[in-house]
N, CA, C and O atoms as a DFTB+ gen file, in Angstrom:
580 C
 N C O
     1  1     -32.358     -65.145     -35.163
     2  2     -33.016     -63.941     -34.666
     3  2     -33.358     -63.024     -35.838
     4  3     -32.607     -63.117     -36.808
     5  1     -34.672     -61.893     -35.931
     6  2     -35.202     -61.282     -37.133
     7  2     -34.429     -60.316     -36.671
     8  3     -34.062     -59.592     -37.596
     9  1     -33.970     -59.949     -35.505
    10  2     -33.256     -59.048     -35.612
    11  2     -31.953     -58.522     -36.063
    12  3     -31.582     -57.351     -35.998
    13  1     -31.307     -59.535     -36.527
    14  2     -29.820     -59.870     -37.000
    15  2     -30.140     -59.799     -38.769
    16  3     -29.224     -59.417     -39.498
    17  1     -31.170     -60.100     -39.230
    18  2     -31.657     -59.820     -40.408
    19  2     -31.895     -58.373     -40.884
    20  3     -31.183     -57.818     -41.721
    21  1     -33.156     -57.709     -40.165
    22  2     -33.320     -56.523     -39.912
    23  2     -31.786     -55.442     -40.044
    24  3     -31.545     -54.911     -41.128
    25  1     -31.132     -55.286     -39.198
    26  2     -29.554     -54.914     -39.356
    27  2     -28.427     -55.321     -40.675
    28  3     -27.532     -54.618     -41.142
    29  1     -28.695     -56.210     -40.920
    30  2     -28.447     -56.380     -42.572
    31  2     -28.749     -55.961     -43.284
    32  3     -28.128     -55.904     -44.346
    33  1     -29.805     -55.474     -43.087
    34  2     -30.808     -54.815     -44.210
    35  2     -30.623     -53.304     -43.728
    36  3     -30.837     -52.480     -44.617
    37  1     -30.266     -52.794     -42.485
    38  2     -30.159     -51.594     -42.589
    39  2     -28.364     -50.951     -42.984
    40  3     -27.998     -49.837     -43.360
    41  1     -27.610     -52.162     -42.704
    42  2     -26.268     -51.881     -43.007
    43  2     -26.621     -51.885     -44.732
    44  3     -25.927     -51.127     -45.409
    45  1     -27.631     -52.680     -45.415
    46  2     -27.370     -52.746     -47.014
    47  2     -28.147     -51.392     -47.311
    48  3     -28.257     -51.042     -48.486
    49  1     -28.727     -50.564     -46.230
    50  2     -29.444     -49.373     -46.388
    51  2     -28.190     -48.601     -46.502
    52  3     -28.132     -47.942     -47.541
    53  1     -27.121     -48.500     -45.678
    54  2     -26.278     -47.433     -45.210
    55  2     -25.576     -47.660     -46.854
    56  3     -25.546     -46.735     -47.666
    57  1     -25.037     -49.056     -47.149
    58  2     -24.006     -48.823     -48.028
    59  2     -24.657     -48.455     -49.484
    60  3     -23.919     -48.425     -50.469
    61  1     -25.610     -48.266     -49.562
    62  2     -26.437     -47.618     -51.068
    63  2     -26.918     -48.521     -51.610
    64  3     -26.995     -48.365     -52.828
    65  1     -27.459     -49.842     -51.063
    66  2     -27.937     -51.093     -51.751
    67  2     -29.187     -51.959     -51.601
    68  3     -29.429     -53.126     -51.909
    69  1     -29.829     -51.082     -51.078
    70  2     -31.578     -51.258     -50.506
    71  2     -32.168     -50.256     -51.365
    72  3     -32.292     -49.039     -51.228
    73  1     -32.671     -51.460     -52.746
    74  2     -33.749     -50.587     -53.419
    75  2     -34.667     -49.829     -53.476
    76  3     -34.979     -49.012     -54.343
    77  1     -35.457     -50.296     -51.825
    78  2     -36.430     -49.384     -51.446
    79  2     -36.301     -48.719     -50.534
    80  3     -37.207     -48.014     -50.088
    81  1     -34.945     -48.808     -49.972
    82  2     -34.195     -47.316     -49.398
    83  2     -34.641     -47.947     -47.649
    84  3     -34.003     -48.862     -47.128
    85  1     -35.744     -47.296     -47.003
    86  2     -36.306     -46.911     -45.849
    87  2     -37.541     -47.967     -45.998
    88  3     -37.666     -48.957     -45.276
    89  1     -38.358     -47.631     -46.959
    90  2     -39.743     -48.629     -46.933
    91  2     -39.642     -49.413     -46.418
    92  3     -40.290     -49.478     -45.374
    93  1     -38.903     -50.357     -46.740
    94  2     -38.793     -51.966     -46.923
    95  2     -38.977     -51.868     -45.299
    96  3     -40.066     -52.106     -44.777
    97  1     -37.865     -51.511     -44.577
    98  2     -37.267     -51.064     -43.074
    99  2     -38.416     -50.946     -42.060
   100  3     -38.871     -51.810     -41.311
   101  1     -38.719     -49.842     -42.200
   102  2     -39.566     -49.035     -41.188
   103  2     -41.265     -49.808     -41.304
   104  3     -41.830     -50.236     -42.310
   105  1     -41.626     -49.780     -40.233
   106  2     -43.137     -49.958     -39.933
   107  2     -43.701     -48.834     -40.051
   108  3     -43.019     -47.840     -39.801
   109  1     -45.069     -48.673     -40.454
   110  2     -46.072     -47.873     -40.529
   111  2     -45.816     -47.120     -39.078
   112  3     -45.755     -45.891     -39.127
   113  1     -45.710     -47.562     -38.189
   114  2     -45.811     -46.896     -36.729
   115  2     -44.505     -46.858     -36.205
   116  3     -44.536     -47.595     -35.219
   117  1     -43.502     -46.447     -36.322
   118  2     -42.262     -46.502     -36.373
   119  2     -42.233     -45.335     -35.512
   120  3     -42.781     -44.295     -35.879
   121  1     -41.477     -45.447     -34.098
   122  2     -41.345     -44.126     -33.293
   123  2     -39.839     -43.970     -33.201
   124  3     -39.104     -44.882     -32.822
   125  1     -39.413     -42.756     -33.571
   126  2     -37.786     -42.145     -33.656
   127  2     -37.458     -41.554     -32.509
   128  3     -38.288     -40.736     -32.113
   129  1     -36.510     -41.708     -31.847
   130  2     -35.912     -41.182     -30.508
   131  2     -34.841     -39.942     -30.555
   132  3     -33.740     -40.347     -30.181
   133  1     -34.835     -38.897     -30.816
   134  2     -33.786     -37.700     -31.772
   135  2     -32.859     -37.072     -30.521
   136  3     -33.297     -36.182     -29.791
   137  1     -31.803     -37.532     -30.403
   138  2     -30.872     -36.528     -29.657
   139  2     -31.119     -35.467     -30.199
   140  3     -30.627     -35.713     -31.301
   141  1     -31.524     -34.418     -30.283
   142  2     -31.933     -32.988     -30.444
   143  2     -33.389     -32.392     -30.553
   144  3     -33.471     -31.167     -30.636
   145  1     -34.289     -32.974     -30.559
   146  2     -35.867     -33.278     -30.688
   147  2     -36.359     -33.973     -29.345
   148  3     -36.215     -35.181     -29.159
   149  1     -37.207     -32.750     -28.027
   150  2     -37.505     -33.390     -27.214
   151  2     -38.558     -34.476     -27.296
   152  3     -38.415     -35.172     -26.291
   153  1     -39.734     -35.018     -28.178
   154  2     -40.528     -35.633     -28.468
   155  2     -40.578     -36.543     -29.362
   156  3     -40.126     -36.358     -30.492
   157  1     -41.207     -37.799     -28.933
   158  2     -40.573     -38.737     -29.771
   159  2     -41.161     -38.603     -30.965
   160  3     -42.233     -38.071     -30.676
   161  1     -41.128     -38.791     -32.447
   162  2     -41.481     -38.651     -33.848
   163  2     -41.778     -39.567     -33.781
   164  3     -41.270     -40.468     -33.113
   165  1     -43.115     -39.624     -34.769
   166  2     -44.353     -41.667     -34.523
   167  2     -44.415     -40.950     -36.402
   168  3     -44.749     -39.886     -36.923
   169  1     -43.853     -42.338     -36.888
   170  2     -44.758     -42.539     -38.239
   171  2     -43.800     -42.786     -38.974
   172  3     -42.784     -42.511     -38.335
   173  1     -43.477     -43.256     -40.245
   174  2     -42.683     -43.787     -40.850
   175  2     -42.305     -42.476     -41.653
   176  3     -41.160     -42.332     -42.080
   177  1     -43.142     -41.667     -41.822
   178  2     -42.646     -40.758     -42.899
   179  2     -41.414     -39.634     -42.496
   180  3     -40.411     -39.282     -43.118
   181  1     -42.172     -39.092     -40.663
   182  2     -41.285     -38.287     -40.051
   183  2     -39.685     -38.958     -39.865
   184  3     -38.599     -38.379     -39.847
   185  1     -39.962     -40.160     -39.759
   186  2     -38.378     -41.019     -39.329
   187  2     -37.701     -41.108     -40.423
   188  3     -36.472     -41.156     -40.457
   189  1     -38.303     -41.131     -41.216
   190  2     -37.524     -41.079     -42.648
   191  2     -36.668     -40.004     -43.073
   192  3     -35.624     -40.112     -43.717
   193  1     -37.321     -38.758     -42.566
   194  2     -36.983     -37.486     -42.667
   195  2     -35.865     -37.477     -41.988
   196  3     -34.777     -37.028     -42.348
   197  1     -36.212     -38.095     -40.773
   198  2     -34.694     -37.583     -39.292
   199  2     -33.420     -38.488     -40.142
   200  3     -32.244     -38.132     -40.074
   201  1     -33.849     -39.628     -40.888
   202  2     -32.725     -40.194     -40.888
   203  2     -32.108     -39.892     -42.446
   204  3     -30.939     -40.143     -42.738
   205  1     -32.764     -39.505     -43.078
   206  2     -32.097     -38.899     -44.160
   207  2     -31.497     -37.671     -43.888
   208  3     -30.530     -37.429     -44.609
   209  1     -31.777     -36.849     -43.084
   210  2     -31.057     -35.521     -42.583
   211  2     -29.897     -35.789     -41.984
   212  3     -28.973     -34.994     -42.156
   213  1     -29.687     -37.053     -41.094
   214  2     -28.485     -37.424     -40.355
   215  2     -27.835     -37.887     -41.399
   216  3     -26.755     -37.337     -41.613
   217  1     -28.251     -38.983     -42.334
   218  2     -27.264     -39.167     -43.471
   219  2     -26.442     -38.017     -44.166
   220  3     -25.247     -38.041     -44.463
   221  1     -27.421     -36.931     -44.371
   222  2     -26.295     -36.043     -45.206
   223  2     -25.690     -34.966     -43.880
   224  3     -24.986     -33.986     -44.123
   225  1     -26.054     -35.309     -42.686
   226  2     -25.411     -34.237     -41.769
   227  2     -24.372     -35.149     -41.478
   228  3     -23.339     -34.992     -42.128
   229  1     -24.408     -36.090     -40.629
   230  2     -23.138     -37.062     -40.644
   231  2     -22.493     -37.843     -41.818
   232  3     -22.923     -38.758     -42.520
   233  1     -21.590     -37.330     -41.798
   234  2     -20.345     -38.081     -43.024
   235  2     -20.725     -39.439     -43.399
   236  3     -20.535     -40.133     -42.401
   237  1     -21.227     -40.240     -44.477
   238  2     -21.508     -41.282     -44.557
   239  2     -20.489     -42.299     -44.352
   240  3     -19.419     -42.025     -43.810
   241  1     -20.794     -43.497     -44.780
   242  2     -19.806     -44.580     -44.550
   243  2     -19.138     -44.493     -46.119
   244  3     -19.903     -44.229     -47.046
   245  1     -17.861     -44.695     -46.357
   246  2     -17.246     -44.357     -47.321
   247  2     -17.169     -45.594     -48.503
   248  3     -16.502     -46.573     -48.170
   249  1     -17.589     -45.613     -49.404
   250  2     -17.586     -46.592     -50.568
   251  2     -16.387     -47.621     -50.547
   252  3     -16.457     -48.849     -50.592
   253  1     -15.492     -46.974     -50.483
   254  2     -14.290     -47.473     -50.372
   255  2     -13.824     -48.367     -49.851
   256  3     -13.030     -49.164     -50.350
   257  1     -14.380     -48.362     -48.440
   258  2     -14.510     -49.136     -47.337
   259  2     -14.584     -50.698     -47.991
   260  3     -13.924     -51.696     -48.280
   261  1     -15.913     -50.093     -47.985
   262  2     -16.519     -51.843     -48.404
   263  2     -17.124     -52.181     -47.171
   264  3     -18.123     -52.869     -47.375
   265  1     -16.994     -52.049     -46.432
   266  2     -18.107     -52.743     -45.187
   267  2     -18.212     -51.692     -43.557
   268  3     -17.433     -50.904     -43.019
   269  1     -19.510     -52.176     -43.237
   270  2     -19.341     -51.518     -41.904
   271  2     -18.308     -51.510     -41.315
   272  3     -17.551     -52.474     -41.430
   273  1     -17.975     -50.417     -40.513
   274  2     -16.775     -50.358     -39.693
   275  2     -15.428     -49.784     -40.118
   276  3     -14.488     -49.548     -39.359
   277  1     -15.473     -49.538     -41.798
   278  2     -14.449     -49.299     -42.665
   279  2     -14.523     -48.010     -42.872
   280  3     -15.660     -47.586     -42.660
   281  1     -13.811     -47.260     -43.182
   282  2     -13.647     -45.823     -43.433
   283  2     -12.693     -45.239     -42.561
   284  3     -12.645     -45.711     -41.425
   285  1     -11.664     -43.998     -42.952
   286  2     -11.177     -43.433     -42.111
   287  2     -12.052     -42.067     -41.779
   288  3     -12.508     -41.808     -42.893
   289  1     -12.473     -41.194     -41.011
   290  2     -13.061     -40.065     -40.420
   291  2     -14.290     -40.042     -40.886
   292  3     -14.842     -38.982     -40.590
   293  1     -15.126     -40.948     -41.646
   294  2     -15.962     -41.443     -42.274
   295  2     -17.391     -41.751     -40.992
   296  3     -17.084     -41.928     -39.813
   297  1     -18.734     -41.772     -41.393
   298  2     -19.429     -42.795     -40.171
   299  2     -18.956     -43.710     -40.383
   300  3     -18.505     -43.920     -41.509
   301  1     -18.857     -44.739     -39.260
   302  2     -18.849     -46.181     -38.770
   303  2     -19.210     -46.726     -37.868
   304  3     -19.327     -45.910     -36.953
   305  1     -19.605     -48.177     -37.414
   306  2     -19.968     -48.834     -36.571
   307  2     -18.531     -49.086     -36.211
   308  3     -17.532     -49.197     -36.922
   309  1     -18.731     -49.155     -34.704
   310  2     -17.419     -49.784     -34.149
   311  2     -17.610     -51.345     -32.651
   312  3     -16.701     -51.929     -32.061
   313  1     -19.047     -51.521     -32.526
   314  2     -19.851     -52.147     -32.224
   315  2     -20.935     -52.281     -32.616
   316  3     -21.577     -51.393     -33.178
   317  1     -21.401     -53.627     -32.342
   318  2     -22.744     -54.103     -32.619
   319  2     -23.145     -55.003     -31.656
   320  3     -22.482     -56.040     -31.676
   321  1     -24.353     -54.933     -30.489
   322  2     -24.496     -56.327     -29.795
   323  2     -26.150     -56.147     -30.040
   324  3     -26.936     -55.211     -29.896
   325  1     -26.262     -57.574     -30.498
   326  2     -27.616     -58.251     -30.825
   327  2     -28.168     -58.874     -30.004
   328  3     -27.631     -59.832     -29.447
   329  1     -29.428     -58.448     -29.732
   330  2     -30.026     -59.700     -28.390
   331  2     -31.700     -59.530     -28.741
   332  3     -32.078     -58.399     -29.047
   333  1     -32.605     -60.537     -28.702
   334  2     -33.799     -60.862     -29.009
   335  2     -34.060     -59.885     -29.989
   336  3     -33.234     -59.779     -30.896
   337  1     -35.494     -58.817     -29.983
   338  2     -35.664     -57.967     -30.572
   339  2     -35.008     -56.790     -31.273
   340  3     -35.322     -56.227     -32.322
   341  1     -33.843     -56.527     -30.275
   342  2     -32.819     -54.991     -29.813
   343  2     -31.738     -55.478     -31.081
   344  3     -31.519     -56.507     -31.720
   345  1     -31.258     -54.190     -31.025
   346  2     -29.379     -54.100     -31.732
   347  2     -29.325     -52.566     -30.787
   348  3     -30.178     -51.713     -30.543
   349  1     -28.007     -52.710     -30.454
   350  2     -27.519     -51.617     -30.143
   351  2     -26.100     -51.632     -31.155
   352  3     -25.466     -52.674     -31.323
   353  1     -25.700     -50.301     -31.809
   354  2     -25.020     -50.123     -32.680
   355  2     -24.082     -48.662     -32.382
   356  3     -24.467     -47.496     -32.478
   357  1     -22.711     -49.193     -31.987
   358  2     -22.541     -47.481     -31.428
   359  2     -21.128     -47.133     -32.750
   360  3     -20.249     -47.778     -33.321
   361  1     -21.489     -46.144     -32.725
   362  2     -20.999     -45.046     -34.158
   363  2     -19.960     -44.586     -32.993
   364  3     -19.755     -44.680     -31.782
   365  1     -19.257     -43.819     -34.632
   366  2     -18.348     -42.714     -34.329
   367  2     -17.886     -41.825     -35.796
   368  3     -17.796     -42.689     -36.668
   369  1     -17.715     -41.098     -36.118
   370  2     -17.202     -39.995     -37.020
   371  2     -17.064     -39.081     -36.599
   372  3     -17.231     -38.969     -35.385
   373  1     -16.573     -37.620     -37.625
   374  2     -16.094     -36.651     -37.066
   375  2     -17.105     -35.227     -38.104
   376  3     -17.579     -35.322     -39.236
   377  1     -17.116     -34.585     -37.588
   378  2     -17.763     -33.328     -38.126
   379  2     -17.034     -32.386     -37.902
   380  3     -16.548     -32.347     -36.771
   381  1     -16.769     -31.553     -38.636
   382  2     -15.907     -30.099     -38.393
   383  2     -15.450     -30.340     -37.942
   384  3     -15.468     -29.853     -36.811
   385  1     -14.445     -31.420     -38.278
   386  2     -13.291     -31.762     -36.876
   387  2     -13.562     -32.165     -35.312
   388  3     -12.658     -32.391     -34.508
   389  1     -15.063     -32.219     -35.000
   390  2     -14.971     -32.783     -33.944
   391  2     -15.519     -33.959     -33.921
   392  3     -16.479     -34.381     -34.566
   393  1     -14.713     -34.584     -32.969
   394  2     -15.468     -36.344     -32.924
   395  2     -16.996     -36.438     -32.284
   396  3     -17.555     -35.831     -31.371
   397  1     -17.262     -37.119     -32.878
   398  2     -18.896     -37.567     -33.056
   399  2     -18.705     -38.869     -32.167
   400  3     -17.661     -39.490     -32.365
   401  1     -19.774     -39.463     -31.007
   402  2     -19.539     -41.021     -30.674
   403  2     -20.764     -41.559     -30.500
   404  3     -21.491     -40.700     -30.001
   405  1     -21.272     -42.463     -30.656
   406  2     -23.215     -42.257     -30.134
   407  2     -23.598     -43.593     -30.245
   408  3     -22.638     -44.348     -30.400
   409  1     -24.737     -44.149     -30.214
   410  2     -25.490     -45.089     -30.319
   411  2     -26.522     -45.117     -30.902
   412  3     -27.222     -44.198     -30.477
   413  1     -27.075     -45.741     -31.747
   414  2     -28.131     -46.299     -32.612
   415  2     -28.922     -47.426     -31.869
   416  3     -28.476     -48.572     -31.827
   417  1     -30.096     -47.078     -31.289
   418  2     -30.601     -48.691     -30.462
   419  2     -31.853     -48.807     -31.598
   420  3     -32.654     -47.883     -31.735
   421  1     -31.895     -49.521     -32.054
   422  2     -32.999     -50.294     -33.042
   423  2     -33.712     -51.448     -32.469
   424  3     -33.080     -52.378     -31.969
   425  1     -35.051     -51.433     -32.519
   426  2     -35.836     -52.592     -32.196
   427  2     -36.655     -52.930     -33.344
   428  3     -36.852     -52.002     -34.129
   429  1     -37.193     -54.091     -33.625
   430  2     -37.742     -54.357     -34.788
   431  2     -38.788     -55.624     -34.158
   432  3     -38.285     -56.567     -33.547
   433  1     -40.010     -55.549     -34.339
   434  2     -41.285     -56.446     -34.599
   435  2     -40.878     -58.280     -35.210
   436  3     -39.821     -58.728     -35.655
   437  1     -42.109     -58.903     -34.996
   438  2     -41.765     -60.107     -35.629
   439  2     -41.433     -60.172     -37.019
   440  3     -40.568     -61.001     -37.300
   441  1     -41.838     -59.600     -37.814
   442  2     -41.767     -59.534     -39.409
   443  2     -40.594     -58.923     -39.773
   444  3     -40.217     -59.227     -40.904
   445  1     -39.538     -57.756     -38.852
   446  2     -38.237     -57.638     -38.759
   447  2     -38.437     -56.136     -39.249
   448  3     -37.495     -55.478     -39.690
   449  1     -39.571     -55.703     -39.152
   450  2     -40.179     -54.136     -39.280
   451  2     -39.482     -53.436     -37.976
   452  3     -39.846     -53.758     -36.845
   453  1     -38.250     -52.261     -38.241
   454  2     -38.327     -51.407     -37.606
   455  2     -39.264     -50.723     -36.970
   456  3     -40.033     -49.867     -37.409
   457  1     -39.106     -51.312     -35.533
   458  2     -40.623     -50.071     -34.398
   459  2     -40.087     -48.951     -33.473
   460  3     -40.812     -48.260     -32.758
   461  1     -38.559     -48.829     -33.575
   462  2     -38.212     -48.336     -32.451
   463  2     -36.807     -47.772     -33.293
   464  3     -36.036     -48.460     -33.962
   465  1     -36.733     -46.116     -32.999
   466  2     -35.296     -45.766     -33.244
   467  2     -34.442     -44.825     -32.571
   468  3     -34.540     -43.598     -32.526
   469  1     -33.692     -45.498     -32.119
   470  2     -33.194     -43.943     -30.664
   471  2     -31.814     -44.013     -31.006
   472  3     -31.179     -45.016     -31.331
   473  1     -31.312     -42.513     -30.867
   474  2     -30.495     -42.312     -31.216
   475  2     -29.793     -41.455     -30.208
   476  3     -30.452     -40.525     -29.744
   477  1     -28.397     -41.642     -29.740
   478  2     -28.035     -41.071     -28.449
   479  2     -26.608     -40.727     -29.368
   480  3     -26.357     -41.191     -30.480
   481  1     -25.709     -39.728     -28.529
   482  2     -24.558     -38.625     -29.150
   483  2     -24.087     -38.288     -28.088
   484  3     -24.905     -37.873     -27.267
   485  1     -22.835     -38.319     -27.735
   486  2     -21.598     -37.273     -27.052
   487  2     -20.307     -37.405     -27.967
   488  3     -19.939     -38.054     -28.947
   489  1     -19.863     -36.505     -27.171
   490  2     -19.980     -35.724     -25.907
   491  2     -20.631     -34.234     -26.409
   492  3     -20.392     -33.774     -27.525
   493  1     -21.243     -33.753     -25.695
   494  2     -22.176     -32.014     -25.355
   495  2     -21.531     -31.331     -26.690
   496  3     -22.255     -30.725     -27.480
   497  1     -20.285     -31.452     -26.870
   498  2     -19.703     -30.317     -28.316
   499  2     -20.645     -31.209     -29.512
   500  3     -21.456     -30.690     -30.279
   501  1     -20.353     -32.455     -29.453
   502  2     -20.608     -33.042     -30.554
   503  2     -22.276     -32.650     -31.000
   504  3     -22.580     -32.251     -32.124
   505  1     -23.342     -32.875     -29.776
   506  2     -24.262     -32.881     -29.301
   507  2     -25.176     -31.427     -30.235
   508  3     -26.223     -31.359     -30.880
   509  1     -24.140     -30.488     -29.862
   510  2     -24.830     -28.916     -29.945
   511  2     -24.468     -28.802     -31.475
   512  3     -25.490     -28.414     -32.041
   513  1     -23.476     -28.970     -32.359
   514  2     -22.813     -29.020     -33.693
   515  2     -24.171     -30.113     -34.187
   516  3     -24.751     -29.505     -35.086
   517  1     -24.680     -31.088     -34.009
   518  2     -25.151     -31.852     -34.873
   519  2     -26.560     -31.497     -34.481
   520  3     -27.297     -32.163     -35.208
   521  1     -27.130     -30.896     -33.823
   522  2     -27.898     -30.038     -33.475
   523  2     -27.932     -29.324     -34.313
   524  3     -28.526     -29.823     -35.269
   525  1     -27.435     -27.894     -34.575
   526  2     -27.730     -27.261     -35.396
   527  2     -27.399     -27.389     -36.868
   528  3     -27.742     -26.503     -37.651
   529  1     -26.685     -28.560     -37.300
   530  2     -26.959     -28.676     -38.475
   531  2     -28.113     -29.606     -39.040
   532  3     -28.476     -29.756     -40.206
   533  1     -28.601     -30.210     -37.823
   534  2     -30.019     -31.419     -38.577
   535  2     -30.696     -30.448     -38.489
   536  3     -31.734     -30.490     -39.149
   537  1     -30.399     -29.009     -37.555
   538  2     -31.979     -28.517     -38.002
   539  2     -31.999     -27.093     -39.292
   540  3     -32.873     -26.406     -39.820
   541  1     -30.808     -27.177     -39.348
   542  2     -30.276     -26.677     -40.943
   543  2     -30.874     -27.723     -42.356
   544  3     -31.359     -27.376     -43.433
   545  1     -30.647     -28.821     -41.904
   546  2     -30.944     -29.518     -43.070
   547  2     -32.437     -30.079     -42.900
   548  3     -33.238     -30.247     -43.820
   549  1     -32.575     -30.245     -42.006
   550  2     -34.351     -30.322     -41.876
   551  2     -35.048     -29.268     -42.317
   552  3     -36.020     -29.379     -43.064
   553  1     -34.570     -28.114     -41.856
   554  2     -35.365     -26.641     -42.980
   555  2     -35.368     -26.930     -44.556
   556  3     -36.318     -26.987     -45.337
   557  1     -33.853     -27.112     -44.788
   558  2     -33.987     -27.317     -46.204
   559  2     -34.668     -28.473     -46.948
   560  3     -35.099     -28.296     -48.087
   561  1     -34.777     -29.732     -46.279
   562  2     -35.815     -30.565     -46.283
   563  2     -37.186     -30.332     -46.503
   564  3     -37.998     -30.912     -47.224
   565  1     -37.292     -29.339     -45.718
   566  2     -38.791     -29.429     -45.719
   567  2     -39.817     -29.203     -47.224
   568  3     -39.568     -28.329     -48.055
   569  1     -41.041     -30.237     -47.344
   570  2     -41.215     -29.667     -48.683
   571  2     -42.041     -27.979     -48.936
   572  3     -42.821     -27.555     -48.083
   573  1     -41.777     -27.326     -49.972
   574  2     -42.326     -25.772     -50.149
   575  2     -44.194     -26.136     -50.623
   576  3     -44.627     -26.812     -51.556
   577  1     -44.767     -25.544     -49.792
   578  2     -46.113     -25.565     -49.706
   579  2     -46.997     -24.880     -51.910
   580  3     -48.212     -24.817     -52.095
């Protein structure tokens, strides 16, 4: 399955080892699904944005580790189920002390191009906290005209 490939390549994204970061990943038409953003984001550049903002808003996966799933209070995968196109990938970490739990559903094209990225979060505390800090760090993101 390209999709079991695809996910390799985004776990070698998470752990700092995808040279071309996002490129390689994402399709030109790549639509992002944002627990905090009622509308879906279409384009590779905007998704890039959401997911580099979640990287530095959620705690990354810890070096240390060494592999998905590893870290203590760290992000991690704590599932993964693969089926044709799909991965569903459900997280957990903690922010300001509160636990974070969510899902990552990824779909990817024949060529193993990310087309699809939705991203779901509870419980409601977790929800409203990561809320206002993606859109803390999306301000600061943004580039100055």
């Amino acid at each position: 399955m390209i999709i079991e490939q695809t996910i390799e390549q985004w776990h070698e994204f998470l752990r700092g080892k995808a040279p071309n970061g996002l490129d390689d990943l994402l399709h030109d038409d790549v639509v992002f699904y944002s627990p905090i953003v009622y509308t879906p984001q279409e384009g590779k550049e905007i998704t890039k944005l959401y997911l580099l903002a979640a990287g530095q808003t959620l705690p990354g996966e810890r070096p240390e580790g060494g592999d998905v799933g590893s870290g203590s209070g760290g992000f991690r995968y704590t599932k993964q189920v693969l089926a044709d196109d799909t991965a569903v990938l459900e997280f957990e970490t903690t922010v300001e002390g509160k636990y974070v739990n969510g899902v990552d559903i990824i779909r990817c094209d024949a060529d193993g191009k990310i087309i699809e990225f939705r991203v779901m979060i509870r419980p409601l505390q977790a929800v409203n906290l990561v809320h206002q800090q993606m859109a803390a760090m999306l301000e600061r993101m943004k580039p100055t005209p």
